[in-house]
Amino acid sequence: MKVMGNNFPECDSYVSSCNRCGLIYLDMDATKENYNEYYCSDVSNPIDYVVLHGERGARDYFEHLYDCVKNYIHKDSKILDIAGAKGEFMEYLKDKKGYSDVFVLEYSDKCIQGCEDRGIRAIKGDCYQEQEILNNQYDLVVLSHTLEHFCDIELVITNSLNMLKDDGVLFIEVPDLTGYVDYDEVPYFYYTYEHVIHMTEVTLENIARKFGLEILNRGKYLKGNGKNGGVYPSVYMTYRKGGDCKELLYDTIALEKTKAYLEKCQREIGNIMERYVVSQEPLILWGIGASTAQLLSSAMNGCNIQYLVDSNPGRQGIQYEINHKIFTIVSPETIIKENRVDDTILILPVMYKDSIEKQIRKMGLHNKVDALSKREFEV
């Protein structure tokens, strides 16, 4: 967990299953305070939908979100996007759909600045704390690919519901763990350390049962463009207050699908890395972030690692142990200074492959560049 920042505990983490409902979660010593500090630090990079998925991909996704909620709101509705990052969806509702009363609740100053740069009103707030001044204020509260980032989802949902008017609507969309095994992304792609809860349609139905909510609509959606941004099998539900509290369902498929995904990842990462283990070509691992850190201590064993590189200054200086050797994450300029022109650069975060390779070439580096992706090796 150290890659998340020096204030995180040095701890193991375990993919665990709840005995009561079958929910899959990350069992670890890190707390919500650790995560809050992480998201406010320079180690974390807020998502930019256009960078990841292109303008068309971002627009298609925002249109999907709008289609899920448009029947329950009107032009004068007051809308809140919880942990809405830089406010891209709210900007879309404001500029493309004519909803003027839109807000983002964010804890990170850099995300708040991103909202303000877009002309979106941002509220500084921690989703774990009840925001009494915001209670009973909103017609729609959105949790779009954010709930999986929270250690205590019960508390976050409780606070979200408090912010709704009596007839308000809650929309939740999260990654669907039952679909992880179906897509050939980088091994362990869906197990970024930022995702502490892994959910299914049963999870979202249990939210309705737990909190006494009426389910207005539900469905599955494939988020992403299938290229460098990857794809995220997703599941969503829209709720309104006024349902009945019921016994929780037990998710019979979550653990089965989790085991299948982890076994697939272990098998595929071995196949991908075998060429480097055999060739022993010098490797520069480029891009040490949330979606790739878990690969360093296991998948890279036996490879001839020379450097760990990340352009994010907040990650530079963090150390990681590989093959019983300590490596310190360095800046890209170090590679130029050390004249490592014959080493193979292996880009770890395939989502940012194109932008990272452009950065590498712009720096004047002519190294061979690979990416940690089955597709790269199959071409």
mmCIF file of C-alpha atoms in Angstrom:
data_model
loop_
_atom_site.group_PDB
_atom_site.id
_atom_site.type_symbol
_atom_site.label_atom_id
_atom_site.label_comp_id
_atom_site.label_asym_id
_atom_site.label_seq_id
_atom_site.Cartn_x
_atom_site.Cartn_y
_atom_site.Cartn_z
ATOM 1 C CA MET A 1 0.000 0.000 0.000
ATOM 2 C CA LYS A 2 3.001 2.307 0.277
ATOM 3 C CA VAL A 3 2.664 3.514 -3.292
ATOM 4 C CA MET A 4 -0.482 5.373 -2.231
ATOM 5 C CA GLY A 5 1.589 7.680 -0.080
ATOM 6 C CA ASN A 6 3.925 7.707 2.860
ATOM 7 C CA ASN A 7 1.092 8.129 5.363
ATOM 8 C CA PHE A 8 -0.577 4.842 4.426
ATOM 9 C CA PRO A 9 0.169 1.932 6.724
ATOM 10 C CA GLU A 10 2.536 -0.721 5.469
ATOM 11 C CA CYS A 11 -0.067 -3.470 5.283
ATOM 12 C CA ASP A 12 -1.226 -6.478 3.377
ATOM 13 C CA SER A 13 -4.684 -6.402 1.840
ATOM 14 C CA TYR A 14 -7.022 -9.302 1.254
ATOM 15 C CA VAL A 15 -9.895 -9.743 -1.172
ATOM 16 C CA SER A 16 -12.625 -10.875 1.212
ATOM 17 C CA SER A 17 -16.249 -11.961 1.116
ATOM 18 C CA CYS A 18 -18.899 -10.913 3.633
ATOM 19 C CA ASN A 19 -20.421 -13.928 5.377
ATOM 20 C CA ARG A 20 -23.770 -12.169 5.677
ATOM 21 C CA CYS A 21 -24.417 -10.917 2.147
ATOM 22 C CA GLY A 22 -21.516 -12.081 -0.040
ATOM 23 C CA LEU A 23 -20.201 -8.552 -0.721
ATOM 24 C CA ILE A 24 -16.596 -8.549 -1.965
ATOM 25 C CA TYR A 25 -14.340 -5.990 -0.285
ATOM 26 C CA LEU A 26 -10.711 -5.181 0.416
ATOM 27 C CA ASP A 27 -9.816 -6.126 3.997
ATOM 28 C CA MET A 28 -6.877 -4.011 5.172
ATOM 29 C CA ASP A 29 -5.618 -1.630 7.827
ATOM 30 C CA ALA A 30 -6.016 1.518 5.735
ATOM 31 C CA THR A 31 -8.805 3.806 6.978
ATOM 32 C CA LYS A 32 -11.136 6.356 5.400
ATOM 33 C CA GLU A 33 -8.854 9.072 6.808
ATOM 34 C CA ASN A 34 -5.925 7.515 4.925
ATOM 35 C CA TYR A 35 -7.953 7.552 1.722
ATOM 36 C CA ASN A 36 -9.109 11.136 2.207
ATOM 37 C CA GLU A 37 -5.506 12.189 2.638
ATOM 38 C CA TYR A 38 -4.499 10.172 -0.425
ATOM 39 C CA TYR A 39 -7.112 11.760 -2.696
ATOM 40 C CA CYS A 40 -5.974 15.209 -1.580
ATOM 41 C CA SER A 41 -2.291 14.435 -2.129
ATOM 42 C CA ASP A 42 -0.142 14.755 -5.228
ATOM 43 C CA VAL A 43 0.041 10.955 -5.422
ATOM 44 C CA SER A 44 -3.540 10.790 -6.707
ATOM 45 C CA ASN A 45 -4.548 11.822 -10.221
ATOM 46 C CA PRO A 46 -8.243 12.676 -10.715
ATOM 47 C CA ILE A 47 -9.832 11.033 -13.748
ATOM 48 C CA ASP A 48 -10.256 13.108 -16.880
ATOM 49 C CA TYR A 49 -12.922 11.403 -19.012
ATOM 50 C CA VAL A 50 -11.893 13.109 -22.241
ATOM 51 C CA VAL A 51 -8.243 12.092 -21.816
ATOM 52 C CA LEU A 52 -9.216 8.492 -21.072
ATOM 53 C CA HIS A 53 -12.054 7.938 -23.516
ATOM 54 C CA GLY A 54 -11.865 10.800 -25.997
ATOM 55 C CA GLU A 55 -14.526 13.454 -26.512
ATOM 56 C CA ARG A 56 -16.974 11.046 -28.116
ATOM 57 C CA GLY A 57 -16.499 8.377 -25.445
ATOM 58 C CA ALA A 58 -16.977 10.904 -22.659
ATOM 59 C CA ARG A 59 -20.069 12.326 -24.339
ATOM 60 C CA ASP A 60 -21.567 8.868 -24.849
ATOM 61 C CA TYR A 61 -21.056 8.050 -21.189
ATOM 62 C CA PHE A 62 -22.613 11.279 -19.959
ATOM 63 C CA GLU A 63 -25.544 10.704 -22.314
ATOM 64 C CA HIS A 64 -25.996 7.252 -20.776
ATOM 65 C CA LEU A 65 -26.070 8.737 -17.275
ATOM 66 C CA TYR A 66 -28.567 11.365 -18.386
ATOM 67 C CA ASP A 67 -30.828 8.737 -19.954
ATOM 68 C CA CYS A 68 -30.960 6.923 -16.607
ATOM 69 C CA VAL A 69 -32.227 9.953 -14.661
ATOM 70 C CA LYS A 70 -33.929 12.309 -17.147
ATOM 71 C CA ASN A 71 -37.439 10.996 -16.451
ATOM 72 C CA TYR A 72 -37.145 11.957 -12.784
ATOM 73 C CA ILE A 73 -35.810 15.516 -13.040
ATOM 74 C CA HIS A 74 -36.777 18.799 -14.707
ATOM 75 C CA LYS A 75 -34.861 21.918 -15.741
ATOM 76 C CA ASP A 76 -35.246 23.504 -12.304
ATOM 77 C CA SER A 77 -34.061 20.410 -10.428
ATOM 78 C CA LYS A 78 -31.238 20.831 -7.965
ATOM 79 C CA ILE A 79 -28.585 18.192 -8.665
ATOM 80 C CA LEU A 80 -25.550 17.073 -6.641
ATOM 81 C CA ASP A 81 -22.725 14.870 -7.943
ATOM 82 C CA ILE A 82 -20.960 13.313 -4.951
ATOM 83 C CA ALA A 83 -17.198 12.932 -5.450
ATOM 84 C CA GLY A 84 -17.763 14.285 -8.948
ATOM 85 C CA ALA A 85 -14.034 14.927 -9.525
ATOM 86 C CA LYS A 86 -13.537 17.867 -11.910
ATOM 87 C CA GLY A 87 -17.253 18.325 -12.590
ATOM 88 C CA GLU A 88 -17.347 16.966 -16.122
ATOM 89 C CA PHE A 89 -20.811 15.376 -15.864
ATOM 90 C CA MET A 90 -22.302 18.437 -14.203
ATOM 91 C CA GLU A 91 -20.742 20.587 -16.924
ATOM 92 C CA TYR A 92 -22.438 18.350 -19.490
ATOM 93 C CA LEU A 93 -25.848 18.733 -17.789
ATOM 94 C CA LYS A 94 -25.375 22.487 -17.560
ATOM 95 C CA ASP A 95 -23.993 23.219 -21.025
ATOM 96 C CA LYS A 96 -25.666 20.513 -23.122
ATOM 97 C CA LYS A 97 -28.962 19.878 -21.329
ATOM 98 C CA GLY A 98 -29.775 23.220 -19.728
ATOM 99 C CA TYR A 99 -29.721 22.274 -16.041
ATOM 100 C CA SER A 100 -28.374 25.310 -14.208
ATOM 101 C CA ASP A 101 -28.719 24.258 -10.556
ATOM 102 C CA VAL A 102 -25.891 21.713 -10.482
ATOM 103 C CA PHE A 103 -23.221 21.129 -7.830
ATOM 104 C CA VAL A 104 -20.297 18.857 -7.022
ATOM 105 C CA LEU A 105 -19.393 17.694 -3.501
ATOM 106 C CA GLU A 106 -15.638 17.110 -3.321
ATOM 107 C CA TYR A 107 -12.983 16.732 -0.652
ATOM 108 C CA SER A 108 -10.004 17.364 -2.922
ATOM 109 C CA ASP A 109 -8.901 20.965 -3.521
ATOM 110 C CA LYS A 110 -7.545 20.089 -6.956
ATOM 111 C CA CYS A 111 -10.925 18.657 -7.983
ATOM 112 C CA ILE A 112 -12.685 21.720 -6.594
ATOM 113 C CA GLN A 113 -10.384 23.889 -8.690
ATOM 114 C CA GLY A 114 -11.183 21.734 -11.724
ATOM 115 C CA CYS A 115 -14.901 22.336 -11.134
ATOM 116 C CA GLU A 116 -14.416 26.063 -10.766
ATOM 117 C CA ASP A 117 -12.415 26.138 -13.989
ATOM 118 C CA ARG A 118 -15.495 24.658 -15.703
ATOM 119 C CA GLY A 119 -17.881 27.113 -14.077
ATOM 120 C CA ILE A 120 -19.395 24.412 -11.849
ATOM 121 C CA ARG A 121 -20.189 25.225 -8.224
ATOM 122 C CA ALA A 122 -18.204 22.974 -5.911
ATOM 123 C CA ILE A 123 -18.860 22.283 -2.241
ATOM 124 C CA LYS A 124 -15.947 21.293 -0.033
ATOM 125 C CA GLY A 125 -17.057 18.259 1.922
ATOM 126 C CA ASP A 126 -16.287 14.800 3.223
ATOM 127 C CA CYS A 127 -18.911 12.224 2.216
ATOM 128 C CA TYR A 128 -18.364 10.428 5.522
ATOM 129 C CA GLN A 129 -19.568 13.451 7.490
ATOM 130 C CA GLU A 130 -23.203 14.484 7.544
ATOM 131 C CA GLN A 131 -23.548 17.818 5.763
ATOM 132 C CA GLU A 132 -26.489 19.240 7.729
ATOM 133 C CA ILE A 133 -26.591 22.426 5.667
ATOM 134 C CA LEU A 134 -27.112 20.266 2.555
ATOM 135 C CA ASN A 135 -29.836 18.026 4.004
ATOM 136 C CA ASN A 136 -33.176 17.874 2.175
ATOM 137 C CA GLN A 137 -31.820 20.131 -0.580
ATOM 138 C CA TYR A 138 -31.508 18.051 -3.757
ATOM 139 C CA ASP A 139 -33.850 16.516 -6.310
ATOM 140 C CA LEU A 140 -31.117 14.201 -7.590
ATOM 141 C CA VAL A 141 -27.948 12.880 -5.974
ATOM 142 C CA VAL A 142 -25.472 11.057 -8.232
ATOM 143 C CA LEU A 143 -22.874 8.465 -7.199
ATOM 144 C CA SER A 144 -21.323 7.542 -10.546
ATOM 145 C CA HIS A 145 -18.309 5.232 -10.207
ATOM 146 C CA THR A 146 -17.512 6.655 -6.805
ATOM 147 C CA LEU A 147 -19.197 4.364 -4.261
ATOM 148 C CA GLU A 148 -16.544 1.671 -4.818
ATOM 149 C CA HIS A 149 -13.909 4.126 -3.537
ATOM 150 C CA PHE A 150 -15.434 4.475 -0.059
ATOM 151 C CA CYS A 151 -14.508 2.286 2.913
ATOM 152 C CA ASP A 152 -17.911 2.738 4.578
ATOM 153 C CA ILE A 153 -20.605 2.644 1.916
ATOM 154 C CA GLU A 154 -23.429 2.444 4.472
ATOM 155 C CA LEU A 155 -22.398 5.798 5.938
ATOM 156 C CA VAL A 156 -21.996 7.399 2.499
ATOM 157 C CA ILE A 157 -25.440 6.235 1.364
ATOM 158 C CA THR A 158 -27.031 7.395 4.635
ATOM 159 C CA ASN A 159 -25.564 10.869 4.158
ATOM 160 C CA SER A 160 -26.524 10.887 0.474
ATOM 161 C CA LEU A 161 -30.136 10.079 1.276
ATOM 162 C CA ASN A 162 -30.213 12.822 3.917
ATOM 163 C CA MET A 163 -29.298 15.333 1.226
ATOM 164 C CA LEU A 164 -32.293 14.337 -0.909
ATOM 165 C CA LYS A 165 -35.689 15.974 -0.737
ATOM 166 C CA ASP A 166 -38.503 13.669 0.356
ATOM 167 C CA ASP A 167 -39.328 12.810 -3.263
ATOM 168 C CA GLY A 168 -35.706 12.997 -4.441
ATOM 169 C CA VAL A 169 -33.906 10.425 -6.562
ATOM 170 C CA LEU A 170 -30.599 8.645 -5.910
ATOM 171 C CA PHE A 171 -28.594 7.265 -8.837
ATOM 172 C CA ILE A 172 -25.744 4.785 -8.325
ATOM 173 C CA GLU A 173 -23.480 3.217 -10.946
ATOM 174 C CA VAL A 174 -20.482 1.052 -10.050
ATOM 175 C CA PRO A 175 -18.162 -1.460 -11.718
ATOM 176 C CA ASP A 176 -19.869 -4.859 -12.037
ATOM 177 C CA LEU A 177 -17.529 -7.511 -10.690
ATOM 178 C CA THR A 178 -19.460 -10.298 -12.425
ATOM 179 C CA GLY A 179 -18.170 -8.939 -15.739
ATOM 180 C CA TYR A 180 -14.475 -8.607 -14.840
ATOM 181 C CA VAL A 181 -13.580 -12.076 -16.091
ATOM 182 C CA ASP A 182 -15.176 -11.462 -19.498
ATOM 183 C CA TYR A 183 -12.763 -8.802 -20.770
ATOM 184 C CA ASP A 184 -9.120 -9.049 -21.784
ATOM 185 C CA GLU A 185 -7.779 -5.988 -20.036
ATOM 186 C CA VAL A 186 -4.393 -5.916 -18.315
ATOM 187 C CA PRO A 187 -4.359 -8.612 -15.598
ATOM 188 C CA TYR A 188 -5.678 -7.253 -12.273
ATOM 189 C CA PHE A 189 -6.911 -4.150 -14.147
ATOM 190 C CA TYR A 190 -10.105 -4.129 -12.105
ATOM 191 C CA TYR A 191 -8.300 -4.481 -8.774
ATOM 192 C CA THR A 192 -6.863 -1.001 -8.478
ATOM 193 C CA TYR A 193 -6.172 -0.250 -4.816
ATOM 194 C CA GLU A 194 -8.567 2.699 -5.061
ATOM 195 C CA HIS A 195 -11.515 0.299 -5.313
ATOM 196 C CA VAL A 196 -12.171 -1.014 -1.817
ATOM 197 C CA ILE A 197 -15.636 -2.453 -2.552
ATOM 198 C CA HIS A 198 -16.524 -4.701 -5.515
ATOM 199 C CA MET A 199 -20.224 -4.842 -6.274
ATOM 200 C CA THR A 200 -22.873 -6.590 -8.335
ATOM 201 C CA GLU A 201 -26.544 -6.065 -9.147
ATOM 202 C CA VAL A 202 -27.330 -7.917 -5.922
ATOM 203 C CA THR A 203 -25.316 -5.335 -3.974
ATOM 204 C CA LEU A 204 -27.355 -2.509 -5.470
ATOM 205 C CA GLU A 205 -30.607 -4.332 -4.745
ATOM 206 C CA ASN A 206 -29.475 -4.852 -1.164
ATOM 207 C CA ILE A 207 -29.049 -1.080 -0.865
ATOM 208 C CA ALA A 208 -32.745 -0.732 -1.674
ATOM 209 C CA ARG A 209 -33.608 -3.440 0.854
ATOM 210 C CA LYS A 210 -31.405 -1.989 3.580
ATOM 211 C CA PHE A 211 -32.594 1.623 3.261
ATOM 212 C CA GLY A 212 -36.194 1.106 2.209
ATOM 213 C CA LEU A 213 -35.903 2.470 -1.325
ATOM 214 C CA GLU A 214 -38.057 2.019 -4.405
ATOM 215 C CA ILE A 215 -36.084 0.872 -7.465
ATOM 216 C CA LEU A 216 -37.095 3.049 -10.422
ATOM 217 C CA ASN A 217 -34.832 1.493 -13.039
ATOM 218 C CA ARG A 218 -31.849 -0.806 -13.257
ATOM 219 C CA GLY A 219 -29.484 -2.157 -15.864
ATOM 220 C CA LYS A 220 -25.953 -2.929 -16.997
ATOM 221 C CA TYR A 221 -23.656 -0.793 -19.109
ATOM 222 C CA LEU A 222 -20.223 -1.184 -20.699
ATOM 223 C CA LYS A 223 -18.306 1.956 -19.820
ATOM 224 C CA GLY A 224 -15.268 2.912 -21.906
ATOM 225 C CA ASN A 225 -14.162 2.836 -25.520
ATOM 226 C CA GLY A 226 -12.395 -0.522 -25.514
ATOM 227 C CA LYS A 227 -9.119 1.052 -26.623
ATOM 228 C CA ASN A 228 -6.583 2.660 -24.292
ATOM 229 C CA GLY A 229 -9.275 3.697 -21.823
ATOM 230 C CA GLY A 230 -10.205 0.086 -21.295
ATOM 231 C CA VAL A 231 -13.742 -1.055 -20.651
ATOM 232 C CA TYR A 232 -15.616 -1.261 -17.368
ATOM 233 C CA PRO A 233 -18.576 -3.609 -17.089
ATOM 234 C CA SER A 234 -20.943 -1.564 -14.956
ATOM 235 C CA VAL A 235 -24.247 -1.934 -13.158
ATOM 236 C CA TYR A 236 -26.628 0.852 -12.147
ATOM 237 C CA MET A 237 -29.858 1.522 -10.267
ATOM 238 C CA THR A 238 -32.018 4.565 -9.727
ATOM 239 C CA TYR A 239 -33.913 4.817 -6.430
ATOM 240 C CA ARG A 240 -36.546 6.901 -4.686
ATOM 241 C CA LYS A 241 -37.394 6.984 -1.016
ATOM 242 C CA GLY A 242 -40.527 5.087 -0.073
ATOM 243 C CA GLY A 243 -39.780 1.416 -0.550
ATOM 244 C CA ASP A 244 -39.907 -1.287 2.076
ATOM 245 C CA CYS A 245 -36.971 -2.467 4.177
ATOM 246 C CA LYS A 246 -36.376 -6.170 3.544
ATOM 247 C CA GLU A 247 -33.996 -8.979 4.418
ATOM 248 C CA LEU A 248 -30.687 -8.736 2.574
ATOM 249 C CA LEU A 249 -30.105 -11.139 -0.288
ATOM 250 C CA TYR A 250 -26.996 -13.328 -0.279
ATOM 251 C CA ASP A 251 -24.924 -12.811 -3.423
ATOM 252 C CA THR A 252 -24.270 -16.378 -4.555
ATOM 253 C CA ILE A 253 -22.226 -15.493 -7.646
ATOM 254 C CA ALA A 254 -19.866 -12.745 -6.402
ATOM 255 C CA LEU A 255 -17.262 -15.038 -4.804
ATOM 256 C CA GLU A 256 -17.358 -17.491 -7.704
ATOM 257 C CA LYS A 257 -16.755 -14.719 -10.246
ATOM 258 C CA THR A 258 -14.042 -13.154 -8.082
ATOM 259 C CA LYS A 259 -12.097 -16.417 -7.870
ATOM 260 C CA ALA A 260 -12.435 -16.960 -11.611
ATOM 261 C CA TYR A 261 -11.118 -13.460 -12.322
ATOM 262 C CA LEU A 262 -8.144 -13.755 -9.977
ATOM 263 C CA GLU A 263 -7.205 -17.152 -11.404
ATOM 264 C CA LYS A 264 -7.411 -15.752 -14.944
ATOM 265 C CA CYS A 265 -5.208 -12.801 -13.996
ATOM 266 C CA GLN A 266 -2.581 -14.989 -12.376
ATOM 267 C CA ARG A 267 -2.438 -17.216 -15.445
ATOM 268 C CA GLU A 268 -2.292 -14.360 -17.946
ATOM 269 C CA ILE A 269 0.282 -12.224 -16.168
ATOM 270 C CA GLY A 270 2.588 -15.233 -16.112
ATOM 271 C CA ASN A 271 2.188 -15.665 -19.859
ATOM 272 C CA ILE A 272 2.777 -11.965 -20.550
ATOM 273 C CA MET A 273 5.868 -11.655 -18.371
ATOM 274 C CA GLU A 274 7.495 -14.926 -19.462
ATOM 275 C CA ARG A 275 9.153 -13.288 -22.481
ATOM 276 C CA TYR A 276 10.913 -10.763 -20.230
ATOM 277 C CA VAL A 277 11.985 -13.388 -17.738
ATOM 278 C CA VAL A 278 13.487 -15.482 -20.539
ATOM 279 C CA SER A 279 15.114 -12.613 -22.463
ATOM 280 C CA GLN A 280 16.370 -10.778 -19.343
ATOM 281 C CA GLU A 281 16.267 -7.576 -21.379
ATOM 282 C CA PRO A 282 16.755 -4.501 -19.151
ATOM 283 C CA LEU A 283 13.360 -3.014 -18.294
ATOM 284 C CA ILE A 284 12.223 0.450 -17.308
ATOM 285 C CA LEU A 285 8.764 0.181 -15.717
ATOM 286 C CA TRP A 286 6.913 3.386 -16.585
ATOM 287 C CA GLY A 287 3.769 4.497 -14.748
ATOM 288 C CA ILE A 288 3.440 3.342 -11.122
ATOM 289 C CA GLY A 289 -0.109 4.139 -10.107
ATOM 290 C CA ALA A 290 -3.338 2.833 -8.674
ATOM 291 C CA SER A 291 -3.987 0.273 -11.400
ATOM 292 C CA THR A 292 -0.450 -1.116 -11.616
ATOM 293 C CA ALA A 293 1.171 -0.982 -8.172
ATOM 294 C CA GLN A 294 -0.176 -4.399 -7.201
ATOM 295 C CA LEU A 295 1.834 -5.976 -10.048
ATOM 296 C CA LEU A 296 5.255 -4.877 -8.846
ATOM 297 C CA SER A 297 5.884 -7.263 -5.976
ATOM 298 C CA SER A 298 4.634 -10.410 -7.704
ATOM 299 C CA ALA A 299 4.269 -10.215 -11.475
ATOM 300 C CA MET A 300 7.708 -8.675 -12.044
ATOM 301 C CA ASN A 301 9.664 -11.302 -10.137
ATOM 302 C CA GLY A 302 12.409 -12.758 -12.313
ATOM 303 C CA CYS A 303 12.528 -9.778 -14.695
ATOM 304 C CA ASN A 304 15.610 -7.607 -15.168
ATOM 305 C CA ILE A 305 14.195 -4.385 -13.729
ATOM 306 C CA GLN A 306 16.431 -1.318 -13.918
ATOM 307 C CA TYR A 307 14.195 1.631 -13.052
ATOM 308 C CA LEU A 308 10.709 2.567 -11.919
ATOM 309 C CA VAL A 309 9.533 5.809 -13.556
ATOM 310 C CA ASP A 310 6.527 8.051 -13.013
ATOM 311 C CA SER A 311 6.005 11.618 -14.202
ATOM 312 C CA ASN A 312 3.889 12.444 -11.140
ATOM 313 C CA PRO A 313 6.221 14.233 -8.674
ATOM 314 C CA GLY A 314 4.051 13.001 -5.812
ATOM 315 C CA ARG A 315 5.065 9.414 -6.550
ATOM 316 C CA GLN A 316 8.743 10.072 -7.136
ATOM 317 C CA GLY A 317 10.855 8.986 -4.190
ATOM 318 C CA ILE A 318 8.474 6.208 -3.102
ATOM 319 C CA GLN A 319 10.313 2.906 -2.788
ATOM 320 C CA TYR A 320 9.184 -0.565 -3.774
ATOM 321 C CA GLU A 321 10.765 -3.982 -3.334
ATOM 322 C CA ILE A 322 11.055 -6.232 -6.399
ATOM 323 C CA ASN A 323 13.173 -9.377 -6.561
ATOM 324 C CA HIS A 324 14.460 -8.607 -3.034
ATOM 325 C CA LYS A 325 15.863 -5.313 -4.305
ATOM 326 C CA ILE A 326 14.660 -1.828 -3.351
ATOM 327 C CA PHE A 327 13.751 0.484 -6.222
ATOM 328 C CA THR A 328 12.943 4.174 -5.896
ATOM 329 C CA ILE A 329 10.465 5.740 -8.326
ATOM 330 C CA VAL A 330 12.347 8.355 -10.360
ATOM 331 C CA SER A 331 11.398 11.085 -12.811
ATOM 332 C CA PRO A 332 11.515 10.560 -16.600
ATOM 333 C CA GLU A 333 14.449 12.973 -16.760
ATOM 334 C CA THR A 334 16.544 10.417 -14.862
ATOM 335 C CA ILE A 335 16.386 8.053 -17.837
ATOM 336 C CA ILE A 336 17.850 10.734 -20.084
ATOM 337 C CA LYS A 337 20.498 11.674 -17.547
ATOM 338 C CA GLU A 338 21.550 8.030 -17.124
ATOM 339 C CA ASN A 339 21.539 7.508 -20.927
ATOM 340 C CA ARG A 340 19.407 4.321 -20.705
ATOM 341 C CA VAL A 341 18.823 4.244 -24.460
ATOM 342 C CA ASP A 342 19.042 0.446 -24.842
ATOM 343 C CA ASP A 343 16.552 -0.481 -22.125
ATOM 344 C CA THR A 344 13.028 -1.539 -23.033
ATOM 345 C CA ILE A 345 10.393 0.808 -21.637
ATOM 346 C CA LEU A 346 7.388 -1.174 -20.416
ATOM 347 C CA ILE A 347 4.332 1.062 -19.974
ATOM 348 C CA LEU A 348 2.271 -0.368 -17.140
ATOM 349 C CA PRO A 349 -0.975 1.704 -17.197
ATOM 350 C CA VAL A 350 -2.404 0.716 -20.571
ATOM 351 C CA MET A 351 -5.149 3.353 -20.162
ATOM 352 C CA TYR A 352 -2.513 6.041 -20.658
ATOM 353 C CA LYS A 353 -0.348 4.184 -23.182
ATOM 354 C CA ASP A 354 -0.743 6.658 -26.047
ATOM 355 C CA SER A 355 -0.174 9.780 -23.954
ATOM 356 C CA ILE A 356 2.818 8.229 -22.162
ATOM 357 C CA GLU A 357 4.414 7.081 -25.433
ATOM 358 C CA LYS A 358 3.959 10.578 -26.867
ATOM 359 C CA GLN A 359 5.658 11.956 -23.769
ATOM 360 C CA ILE A 360 8.528 9.490 -24.178
ATOM 361 C CA ARG A 361 9.086 10.398 -27.822
ATOM 362 C CA LYS A 362 8.763 14.125 -27.117
ATOM 363 C CA MET A 363 11.616 13.758 -24.627
ATOM 364 C CA GLY A 364 13.786 12.425 -27.467
ATOM 365 C CA LEU A 365 13.909 8.854 -26.184
ATOM 366 C CA HIS A 366 14.073 6.234 -28.941
ATOM 367 C CA ASN A 367 13.890 3.182 -26.689
ATOM 368 C CA LYS A 368 11.818 0.171 -27.627
ATOM 369 C CA VAL A 369 8.399 0.678 -26.026
ATOM 370 C CA ASP A 370 6.051 -2.133 -24.981
ATOM 371 C CA ALA A 371 2.842 -1.975 -22.972
ATOM 372 C CA LEU A 372 1.544 -4.358 -20.357
ATOM 373 C CA SER A 373 -1.282 -5.634 -22.512
ATOM 374 C CA LYS A 374 -2.102 -8.922 -24.180
ATOM 375 C CA ARG A 375 -3.201 -6.995 -27.239
ATOM 376 C CA GLU A 376 0.267 -5.495 -27.654
ATOM 377 C CA PHE A 377 1.828 -8.926 -27.792
ATOM 378 C CA GLU A 378 -0.782 -10.371 -30.146
ATOM 379 C CA VAL A 379 -0.374 -7.682 -32.823
#
